[in-house]
Amino acid sequence: MNVLVINSGSSSIKYQLLDMRTEHVLCSGAVERIGEAVGSLTHKIAPSTEGEDKITLTQPIADHEEGMHLVIGLITDAEKGVVKSMDEIEAIGHRIVQGGDVFNASCRVDDRVVDELTKLIPLGPVHNPGHLAGIRVARHLFPKVPQVTVFDTVFHQTMPPRAYMYALPYELYEELKVRRYGFHGTSHAYVTKEAARFLGKPAEEANLITVHLGNGSSMCCVQNGKSIDTSMGLTPLEGLIMGTRCGDADLAIYPLLGAAKGLSIEEINDLTNKQSGFKGICGKNDMRDIHEAVAQGDAKARLALDMFGYRNRKYIGSYLAVLGRVDAIVFTAGIGENDPVARELSCRGLEHLGIRLDHDRNLAQARGARDIATSDSPVRVLVIPTNEELEIARQTVEVLRAN
């Protein structure tokens, strides 16, 4: 079965076409700056292989439908296409950030699902409108192809109320569904299963702390293969320090900024989501740039890095306390997989809690899943590359087979 995975944003479409018989990626790409004066499309055939071929287009792209037409044209191109026709695309999986507490599993797309996602826009105003645009276009272009929604929030639906409730007036939960939802669920779900396989035990018996570190970062407390707590909250703003998001912060900052700086709620929301985190502390939101600045003696970059490591250790420590027995700390995503300094800072000083990082193993450049703990570490420290698109494709196939 060939599955097209679509991650549609407000002005972008990221995609992968996978042959699920082998789980190989046939092609992948991104349509960006949709609706702007000049848009772009980057398309890779057989990505990350010796036969990779890259095609780039730069032109105005009016809307998501035009963007998808361009993608389909490249996928089915007579000369360089990876399939002969649209008929060879047998299923479509959509990544959805916010499923609220309405969806506790991946499901087939129908009118009811579209209606429920529309109702959830207030909980996901940044992401869900773009996802809905992608669904509308895909249903129009592929009317006979079964489509499935896979939610970032579903993996965290196993959290108990003591973890997902906020200590706010209960009627806010009843009326507005204000609660912790958590995100990056497809990543945490994927690396949970991969880590359990690496450890040689069923996922249902694995106690893990999964650490997804990238421009957006989150941590998940996994007990017996299920999420029982996570660092992100009602939105992806809460929790760890990220590229442009502040993470945990006192809610009283909002009225203070409103009174002292004359900022509106919308402006404060923009400030905490897009102008804070690493960018707010040192003016840089790419970890590679921060490391370079630290090497040049930049005190603010050093502060940002120290804050990042400290916040990560606080969360790891709290999840250790919740779980009691922990099989492994699992690092994943762009920073988690590739940055030994970030991993070391996140584990520093936790030796007395059973987390012992092997310095040389941590520094070694290697691909694939690996253990970077010392041989005598009671808690393993793993690096597991995430693959959210593959997880979405797998869940798409599971839903269709179940139906």
Short mmCIF file of C-alpha atoms in Angstrom, two decimals:
data_model
loop_
_atom_site.label_atom_id
_atom_site.label_comp_id
_atom_site.label_asym_id
_atom_site.label_seq_id
_atom_site.Cartn_x
_atom_site.Cartn_y
_atom_site.Cartn_z
CA MET A 1 0.00 0.00 0.00
CA ASN A 2 1.29 3.46 -0.97
CA VAL A 3 0.41 6.00 1.73
CA LEU A 4 0.69 9.76 1.21
CA VAL A 5 1.34 11.54 4.52
CA ILE A 6 0.30 15.20 4.59
CA ASN A 7 1.22 17.77 7.23
CA SER A 8 -0.62 20.88 6.12
CA GLY A 9 0.00 24.24 7.81
CA SER A 10 -1.48 27.68 7.32
CA SER A 11 0.93 28.49 4.49
CA SER A 12 2.71 25.20 3.85
CA ILE A 13 2.28 21.53 2.94
CA LYS A 14 4.87 18.95 3.98
CA TYR A 15 4.46 15.48 2.53
CA GLN A 16 5.91 12.00 2.14
CA LEU A 17 4.83 9.11 -0.06
CA LEU A 18 5.71 5.76 1.51
CA ASP A 19 5.55 2.22 0.17
CA MET A 20 4.25 0.48 3.29
CA ARG A 21 5.20 -2.97 2.02
CA THR A 22 8.83 -2.01 2.71
CA GLU A 23 8.27 1.24 4.67
CA HIS A 24 10.57 3.00 2.20
CA VAL A 25 10.05 6.68 1.39
CA LEU A 26 9.42 7.04 -2.34
CA CYS A 27 9.49 10.84 -2.24
CA SER A 28 9.10 13.75 0.15
CA GLY A 29 8.95 17.49 0.04
CA ALA A 30 7.50 20.78 1.16
CA VAL A 31 5.38 23.51 -0.41
CA GLU A 32 6.09 26.78 1.38
CA ARG A 33 4.94 30.40 1.40
CA ILE A 34 1.51 29.55 0.01
CA GLY A 35 -0.45 32.72 -0.75
CA GLU A 36 2.63 34.96 -0.79
CA ALA A 37 4.08 36.80 -3.76
CA VAL A 38 6.62 34.03 -4.37
CA GLY A 39 6.21 30.46 -3.14
CA SER A 40 8.48 27.45 -3.34
CA LEU A 41 8.33 23.68 -3.66
CA THR A 42 11.18 21.33 -2.77
CA HIS A 43 10.67 17.74 -3.91
CA LYS A 44 13.06 14.84 -3.18
CA ILE A 45 12.93 11.48 -4.93
CA ALA A 46 14.29 8.56 -2.88
CA PRO A 47 15.41 10.92 -0.08
CA SER A 48 18.40 10.01 2.12
CA THR A 49 19.57 7.34 -0.32
CA GLU A 50 22.37 7.20 -2.88
CA GLY A 51 19.78 7.70 -5.61
CA GLU A 52 18.31 10.90 -4.15
CA ASP A 53 17.20 13.43 -6.75
CA LYS A 54 16.04 16.93 -5.84
CA ILE A 55 13.67 19.20 -7.74
CA THR A 56 12.96 22.81 -6.72
CA LEU A 57 10.32 25.20 -8.03
CA THR A 58 9.93 28.90 -7.27
CA GLN A 59 6.68 30.55 -8.32
CA PRO A 60 3.51 32.07 -6.86
CA ILE A 61 1.32 29.38 -5.25
CA ALA A 62 -2.12 30.84 -4.67
CA ASP A 63 -3.60 28.28 -2.29
CA HIS A 64 -3.34 24.75 -0.91
CA GLU A 65 -5.16 23.26 -3.90
CA GLU A 66 -2.63 24.70 -6.34
CA GLY A 67 0.17 23.48 -4.09
CA MET A 68 -1.24 19.94 -4.04
CA HIS A 69 -1.67 19.96 -7.82
CA LEU A 70 2.05 20.76 -8.14
CA VAL A 71 2.94 17.96 -5.73
CA ILE A 72 0.78 15.43 -7.57
CA GLY A 73 2.30 16.52 -10.86
CA LEU A 74 5.81 15.77 -9.57
CA ILE A 75 4.81 12.47 -7.94
CA THR A 76 3.21 11.22 -11.18
CA ASP A 77 5.58 12.92 -13.65
CA ALA A 78 6.11 10.76 -16.75
CA GLU A 79 9.90 11.10 -16.53
CA LYS A 80 10.73 11.38 -12.83
CA GLY A 81 7.52 10.36 -11.10
CA VAL A 82 7.63 7.61 -8.45
CA VAL A 83 4.18 6.29 -9.43
CA LYS A 84 2.44 6.17 -12.79
CA SER A 85 -0.83 7.78 -11.74
CA MET A 86 -2.83 9.10 -8.80
CA ASP A 87 -4.56 5.71 -8.65
CA GLU A 88 -1.41 4.25 -7.10
CA ILE A 89 -1.87 6.45 -4.03
CA GLU A 90 -4.01 4.08 -1.97
CA ALA A 91 -4.40 5.97 1.32
CA ILE A 92 -3.73 9.39 2.81
CA GLY A 93 -2.74 10.10 6.41
CA HIS A 94 -3.15 13.62 7.82
CA ARG A 95 -1.17 14.94 10.76
CA ILE A 96 -3.44 16.86 13.15
CA VAL A 97 -1.92 18.78 16.07
CA GLN A 98 -5.00 19.34 18.26
CA GLY A 99 -7.60 16.62 18.67
CA GLY A 100 -8.81 17.82 22.06
CA ASP A 101 -10.47 15.15 24.18
CA VAL A 102 -12.89 14.38 21.33
CA PHE A 103 -10.48 12.01 19.57
CA ASN A 104 -8.77 9.23 21.52
CA ALA A 105 -7.59 7.30 18.46
CA SER A 106 -6.72 7.82 14.82
CA CYS A 107 -9.80 7.62 12.61
CA ARG A 108 -11.06 7.75 9.04
CA VAL A 109 -11.95 11.16 7.69
CA ASP A 110 -15.62 11.87 7.17
CA ASP A 111 -17.88 14.90 7.49
CA ARG A 112 -18.28 14.36 11.25
CA VAL A 113 -14.49 14.43 11.75
CA VAL A 114 -14.23 17.65 9.72
CA ASP A 115 -17.02 19.23 11.80
CA GLU A 116 -15.34 18.24 15.09
CA LEU A 117 -11.97 19.56 13.94
CA THR A 118 -13.62 22.84 13.02
CA LYS A 119 -15.10 23.07 16.52
CA LEU A 120 -11.60 22.50 17.95
CA ILE A 121 -10.08 25.51 16.18
CA PRO A 122 -10.25 27.64 19.40
CA LEU A 123 -7.93 25.08 21.06
CA GLY A 124 -5.63 24.92 18.02
CA PRO A 125 -5.94 28.28 16.25
CA VAL A 126 -2.43 28.18 14.79
CA HIS A 127 -2.45 24.64 13.39
CA ASN A 128 -5.95 23.26 12.89
CA PRO A 129 -7.13 25.69 10.15
CA GLY A 130 -4.17 24.65 8.01
CA HIS A 131 -4.84 20.97 8.68
CA LEU A 132 -8.46 21.44 7.64
CA ALA A 133 -7.37 23.15 4.42
CA GLY A 134 -5.18 20.14 3.64
CA ILE A 135 -8.04 17.73 4.33
CA ARG A 136 -10.48 19.67 2.15
CA VAL A 137 -8.07 19.75 -0.78
CA ALA A 138 -7.11 16.07 -0.42
CA ARG A 139 -10.76 14.97 -0.26
CA HIS A 140 -11.48 17.03 -3.39
CA LEU A 141 -8.49 15.71 -5.35
CA PHE A 142 -8.72 12.11 -4.08
CA PRO A 143 -12.47 11.53 -3.59
CA LYS A 144 -12.21 7.72 -3.67
CA VAL A 145 -9.03 7.34 -1.58
CA PRO A 146 -9.55 6.51 2.12
CA GLN A 147 -8.08 9.19 4.40
CA VAL A 148 -7.13 9.02 8.07
CA THR A 149 -6.45 11.67 10.71
CA VAL A 150 -3.58 11.01 13.13
CA PHE A 151 -3.46 13.30 16.15
CA ASP A 152 -0.49 14.66 18.13
CA THR A 153 -2.73 14.61 21.20
CA VAL A 154 -3.93 10.99 21.07
CA PHE A 155 -0.85 9.39 22.67
CA HIS A 156 -1.42 11.59 25.71
CA GLN A 157 -5.11 10.67 26.11
CA THR A 158 -4.03 8.02 28.63
CA MET A 159 -2.97 10.70 31.12
CA PRO A 160 -4.97 10.52 34.37
CA PRO A 161 -6.96 13.58 35.52
CA ARG A 162 -4.40 14.35 38.24
CA ALA A 163 -1.88 14.99 35.44
CA TYR A 164 -4.01 16.73 32.83
CA MET A 165 -6.17 18.98 35.01
CA TYR A 166 -5.13 22.54 35.95
CA ALA A 167 -5.95 23.88 39.40
CA LEU A 168 -8.32 26.44 37.92
CA PRO A 169 -12.09 26.72 38.54
CA TYR A 170 -13.51 23.38 37.43
CA GLU A 171 -16.15 25.01 35.27
CA LEU A 172 -13.38 26.20 32.90
CA TYR A 173 -12.72 22.55 32.12
CA GLU A 174 -16.42 21.79 31.77
CA GLU A 175 -17.23 24.81 29.60
CA LEU A 176 -14.03 25.45 27.63
CA LYS A 177 -12.13 22.15 27.98
CA VAL A 178 -9.16 23.93 29.56
CA ARG A 179 -6.75 21.11 30.43
CA ARG A 180 -3.36 19.70 29.50
CA TYR A 181 -3.40 17.94 26.11
CA GLY A 182 0.27 17.51 25.21
CA PHE A 183 1.74 17.39 21.74
CA HIS A 184 4.47 15.66 19.69
CA GLY A 185 2.42 12.54 20.39
CA THR A 186 3.32 10.75 17.14
CA SER A 187 7.01 11.23 17.94
CA HIS A 188 6.69 10.07 21.55
CA ALA A 189 4.60 7.07 20.43
CA TYR A 190 7.13 6.09 17.76
CA VAL A 191 10.23 6.31 19.95
CA THR A 192 8.44 4.52 22.81
CA LYS A 193 7.93 1.47 20.60
CA GLU A 194 11.42 1.71 19.10
CA ALA A 195 13.05 2.08 22.53
CA ALA A 196 11.17 -0.94 23.88
CA ARG A 197 12.30 -2.95 20.86
CA PHE A 198 15.89 -1.80 21.43
CA LEU A 199 15.68 -2.85 25.10
CA GLY A 200 14.24 -6.23 24.13
CA LYS A 201 10.98 -5.92 26.01
CA PRO A 202 7.30 -5.40 25.12
CA ALA A 203 6.27 -1.74 24.98
CA GLU A 204 3.60 -2.57 27.57
CA GLU A 205 6.37 -3.24 30.09
CA ALA A 206 8.58 -0.22 29.35
CA ASN A 207 8.94 2.74 31.69
CA LEU A 208 10.58 5.59 29.79
CA ILE A 209 11.20 9.31 29.79
CA THR A 210 11.10 10.37 26.14
CA VAL A 211 12.82 13.69 25.40
CA HIS A 212 11.89 15.33 22.09
CA LEU A 213 14.30 18.24 21.64
CA GLY A 214 14.05 20.49 18.59
CA ASN A 215 12.91 24.02 17.82
CA GLY A 216 9.81 22.81 19.63
CA SER A 217 10.58 20.56 22.60
CA SER A 218 8.59 18.34 24.92
CA MET A 219 9.08 15.52 27.38
CA CYS A 220 6.81 12.56 28.08
CA CYS A 221 6.52 10.32 31.13
CA VAL A 222 5.77 6.82 29.82
CA GLN A 223 4.59 4.07 32.17
CA ASN A 224 4.04 0.58 30.75
CA GLY A 225 4.15 2.03 27.24
CA LYS A 226 1.52 4.72 27.88
CA SER A 227 1.80 8.46 28.41
CA ILE A 228 0.90 9.43 31.98
CA ASP A 229 2.27 12.99 31.88
CA THR A 230 3.86 15.39 29.42
CA SER A 231 5.46 18.83 29.52
CA MET A 232 3.32 20.67 26.94
CA GLY A 233 -0.11 21.79 28.08
CA LEU A 234 -3.27 23.30 26.63
CA THR A 235 -1.02 24.49 23.79
CA PRO A 236 2.58 23.74 22.80
CA LEU A 237 3.74 26.81 24.76
CA GLU A 238 4.07 25.17 28.18
CA GLY A 239 7.02 23.13 29.43
CA LEU A 240 10.63 23.10 28.22
CA ILE A 241 12.55 26.10 26.88
CA MET A 242 12.34 26.07 23.07
CA GLY A 243 13.58 28.00 20.07
CA THR A 244 11.03 30.81 20.34
CA ARG A 245 8.63 29.59 23.07
CA CYS A 246 9.25 30.46 26.70
CA GLY A 247 7.93 27.23 28.19
CA ASP A 248 6.86 27.35 31.84
CA ALA A 249 6.15 30.92 33.01
CA ASP A 250 4.00 32.57 35.69
CA LEU A 251 0.56 33.49 34.30
CA ALA A 252 0.80 36.82 36.16
CA ILE A 253 3.32 37.91 33.50
CA TYR A 254 0.36 38.53 31.15
CA PRO A 255 -1.36 41.28 33.18
CA LEU A 256 2.04 42.73 34.16
CA LEU A 257 3.06 43.10 30.52
CA GLY A 258 -0.35 44.48 29.66
CA ALA A 259 -0.13 47.16 32.32
CA ALA A 260 3.59 48.01 32.04
CA LYS A 261 4.04 47.74 28.27
CA GLY A 262 0.52 48.34 26.98
CA LEU A 263 0.51 45.02 25.13
CA SER A 264 -2.70 43.31 24.09
CA ILE A 265 -3.40 39.64 24.80
CA GLU A 266 -2.63 38.89 21.14
CA GLU A 267 0.70 40.73 21.35
CA ILE A 268 1.67 38.93 24.58
CA ASN A 269 0.72 35.61 23.01
CA ASP A 270 2.95 36.43 20.04
CA LEU A 271 5.77 37.48 22.37
CA THR A 272 5.69 34.27 24.44
CA ASN A 273 5.33 31.97 21.40
CA LYS A 274 7.50 33.66 18.77
CA GLN A 275 9.88 36.08 20.50
CA SER A 276 10.89 34.15 23.61
CA GLY A 277 12.82 30.96 24.42
CA PHE A 278 16.39 30.94 23.10
CA LYS A 279 15.56 33.85 20.80
CA GLY A 280 14.33 35.98 23.68
CA ILE A 281 17.37 35.29 25.87
CA CYS A 282 20.20 35.58 23.36
CA GLY A 283 18.68 36.60 20.01
CA LYS A 284 19.31 33.21 18.38
CA ASN A 285 16.88 30.31 18.10
CA ASP A 286 19.06 27.76 16.27
CA MET A 287 21.08 25.61 18.68
CA ARG A 288 24.04 25.51 16.28
CA ASP A 289 24.24 29.31 16.35
CA ILE A 290 24.01 29.27 20.14
CA HIS A 291 26.93 26.84 20.44
CA GLU A 292 28.99 29.06 18.13
CA ALA A 293 28.13 32.14 20.20
CA VAL A 294 29.05 30.33 23.44
CA ALA A 295 32.43 29.42 21.94
CA GLN A 296 32.98 33.12 21.22
CA GLY A 297 32.24 34.07 24.83
CA ASP A 298 28.65 35.30 24.44
CA ALA A 299 27.29 35.44 28.00
CA LYS A 300 23.62 35.51 26.98
CA ALA A 301 24.07 32.45 24.76
CA ARG A 302 25.74 30.69 27.70
CA LEU A 303 22.79 31.67 29.90
CA ALA A 304 20.28 30.33 27.36
CA LEU A 305 22.13 27.01 27.18
CA ASP A 306 22.36 26.73 30.97
CA MET A 307 18.65 27.51 31.36
CA PHE A 308 17.81 24.89 28.74
CA GLY A 309 19.79 22.16 30.49
CA TYR A 310 18.46 23.11 33.92
CA ARG A 311 14.81 23.02 32.80
CA ASN A 312 15.35 19.64 31.13
CA ARG A 313 16.92 18.20 34.30
CA LYS A 314 14.01 19.46 36.40
CA TYR A 315 11.53 17.63 34.21
CA ILE A 316 13.60 14.44 34.08
CA GLY A 317 13.90 14.51 37.87
CA SER A 318 10.17 14.99 38.37
CA TYR A 319 9.32 12.12 36.01
CA LEU A 320 11.85 9.87 37.75
CA ALA A 321 9.95 10.58 40.96
CA VAL A 322 6.60 9.76 39.31
CA LEU A 323 7.77 6.51 37.67
CA GLY A 324 10.01 5.08 40.38
CA ARG A 325 11.44 2.44 38.03
CA VAL A 326 12.82 3.81 34.76
CA ASP A 327 14.24 1.65 31.99
CA ALA A 328 15.64 4.45 29.85
CA ILE A 329 15.87 8.14 29.06
CA VAL A 330 15.24 8.46 25.31
CA PHE A 331 16.54 11.46 23.34
CA THR A 332 15.03 12.20 19.93
CA ALA A 333 14.34 14.93 17.30
CA GLY A 334 16.81 17.37 15.76
CA ILE A 335 18.65 18.50 18.90
CA GLY A 336 18.09 15.32 20.89
CA GLU A 337 19.52 13.12 18.14
CA ASN A 338 22.42 15.29 17.02
CA ASP A 339 23.62 17.46 19.90
CA PRO A 340 25.85 15.74 22.50
CA VAL A 341 26.17 18.95 24.52
CA ALA A 342 22.39 19.22 24.90
CA ARG A 343 22.20 15.59 26.02
CA GLU A 344 25.04 16.03 28.50
CA LEU A 345 23.48 19.16 29.99
CA SER A 346 20.15 17.36 30.33
CA CYS A 347 21.73 14.48 32.28
CA ARG A 348 24.38 16.38 34.25
CA GLY A 349 24.31 15.74 37.99
CA LEU A 350 21.78 12.91 37.79
CA GLU A 351 24.30 10.12 38.40
CA HIS A 352 23.00 9.56 41.93
CA LEU A 353 19.58 8.87 40.36
CA GLY A 354 21.00 6.13 38.15
CA ILE A 355 21.62 8.13 34.96
CA ARG A 356 25.26 7.75 33.96
CA LEU A 357 26.25 9.10 30.58
CA ASP A 358 29.30 7.65 28.84
CA HIS A 359 31.30 10.65 27.61
CA ASP A 360 32.80 8.97 24.54
CA ARG A 361 29.60 7.22 23.50
CA ASN A 362 27.72 10.50 23.78
CA LEU A 363 30.23 12.31 21.57
CA ALA A 364 30.46 9.58 18.93
CA GLN A 365 28.72 10.45 15.66
CA ALA A 366 26.52 7.54 14.65
CA ARG A 367 23.26 6.86 12.88
CA GLY A 368 20.38 4.82 14.12
CA ALA A 369 19.35 3.81 17.63
CA ARG A 370 22.15 3.65 20.18
CA ASP A 371 22.87 3.46 23.91
CA ILE A 372 25.10 6.24 25.25
CA ALA A 373 25.03 5.26 28.95
CA THR A 374 27.92 3.64 30.79
CA SER A 375 27.81 -0.15 30.97
CA ASP A 376 26.96 -0.01 34.69
CA SER A 377 24.25 2.67 34.44
CA PRO A 378 21.03 1.46 36.12
CA VAL A 379 19.04 3.63 33.69
CA ARG A 380 19.90 3.33 30.01
CA VAL A 381 20.29 6.52 27.98
CA LEU A 382 19.19 6.00 24.39
CA VAL A 383 19.27 8.06 21.21
CA ILE A 384 16.40 7.00 18.94
CA PRO A 385 15.82 8.89 15.66
CA THR A 386 12.17 9.83 15.41
CA ASN A 387 10.07 9.25 12.32
CA GLU A 388 6.69 10.92 12.69
CA GLU A 389 5.74 10.43 9.04
CA LEU A 390 6.30 6.68 9.29
CA GLU A 391 4.27 6.56 12.50
CA ILE A 392 1.42 8.42 10.76
CA ALA A 393 1.60 6.03 7.80
CA ARG A 394 1.60 3.00 10.13
CA GLN A 395 -1.41 4.27 12.03
CA THR A 396 -3.18 5.00 8.74
CA VAL A 397 -2.69 1.42 7.63
CA GLU A 398 -3.82 0.09 11.02
CA VAL A 399 -7.05 2.12 10.91
CA LEU A 400 -7.88 0.99 7.38
CA ARG A 401 -7.15 -2.66 8.13
CA ALA A 402 -9.29 -2.48 11.26
CA ASN A 403 -12.17 -1.08 9.21
#
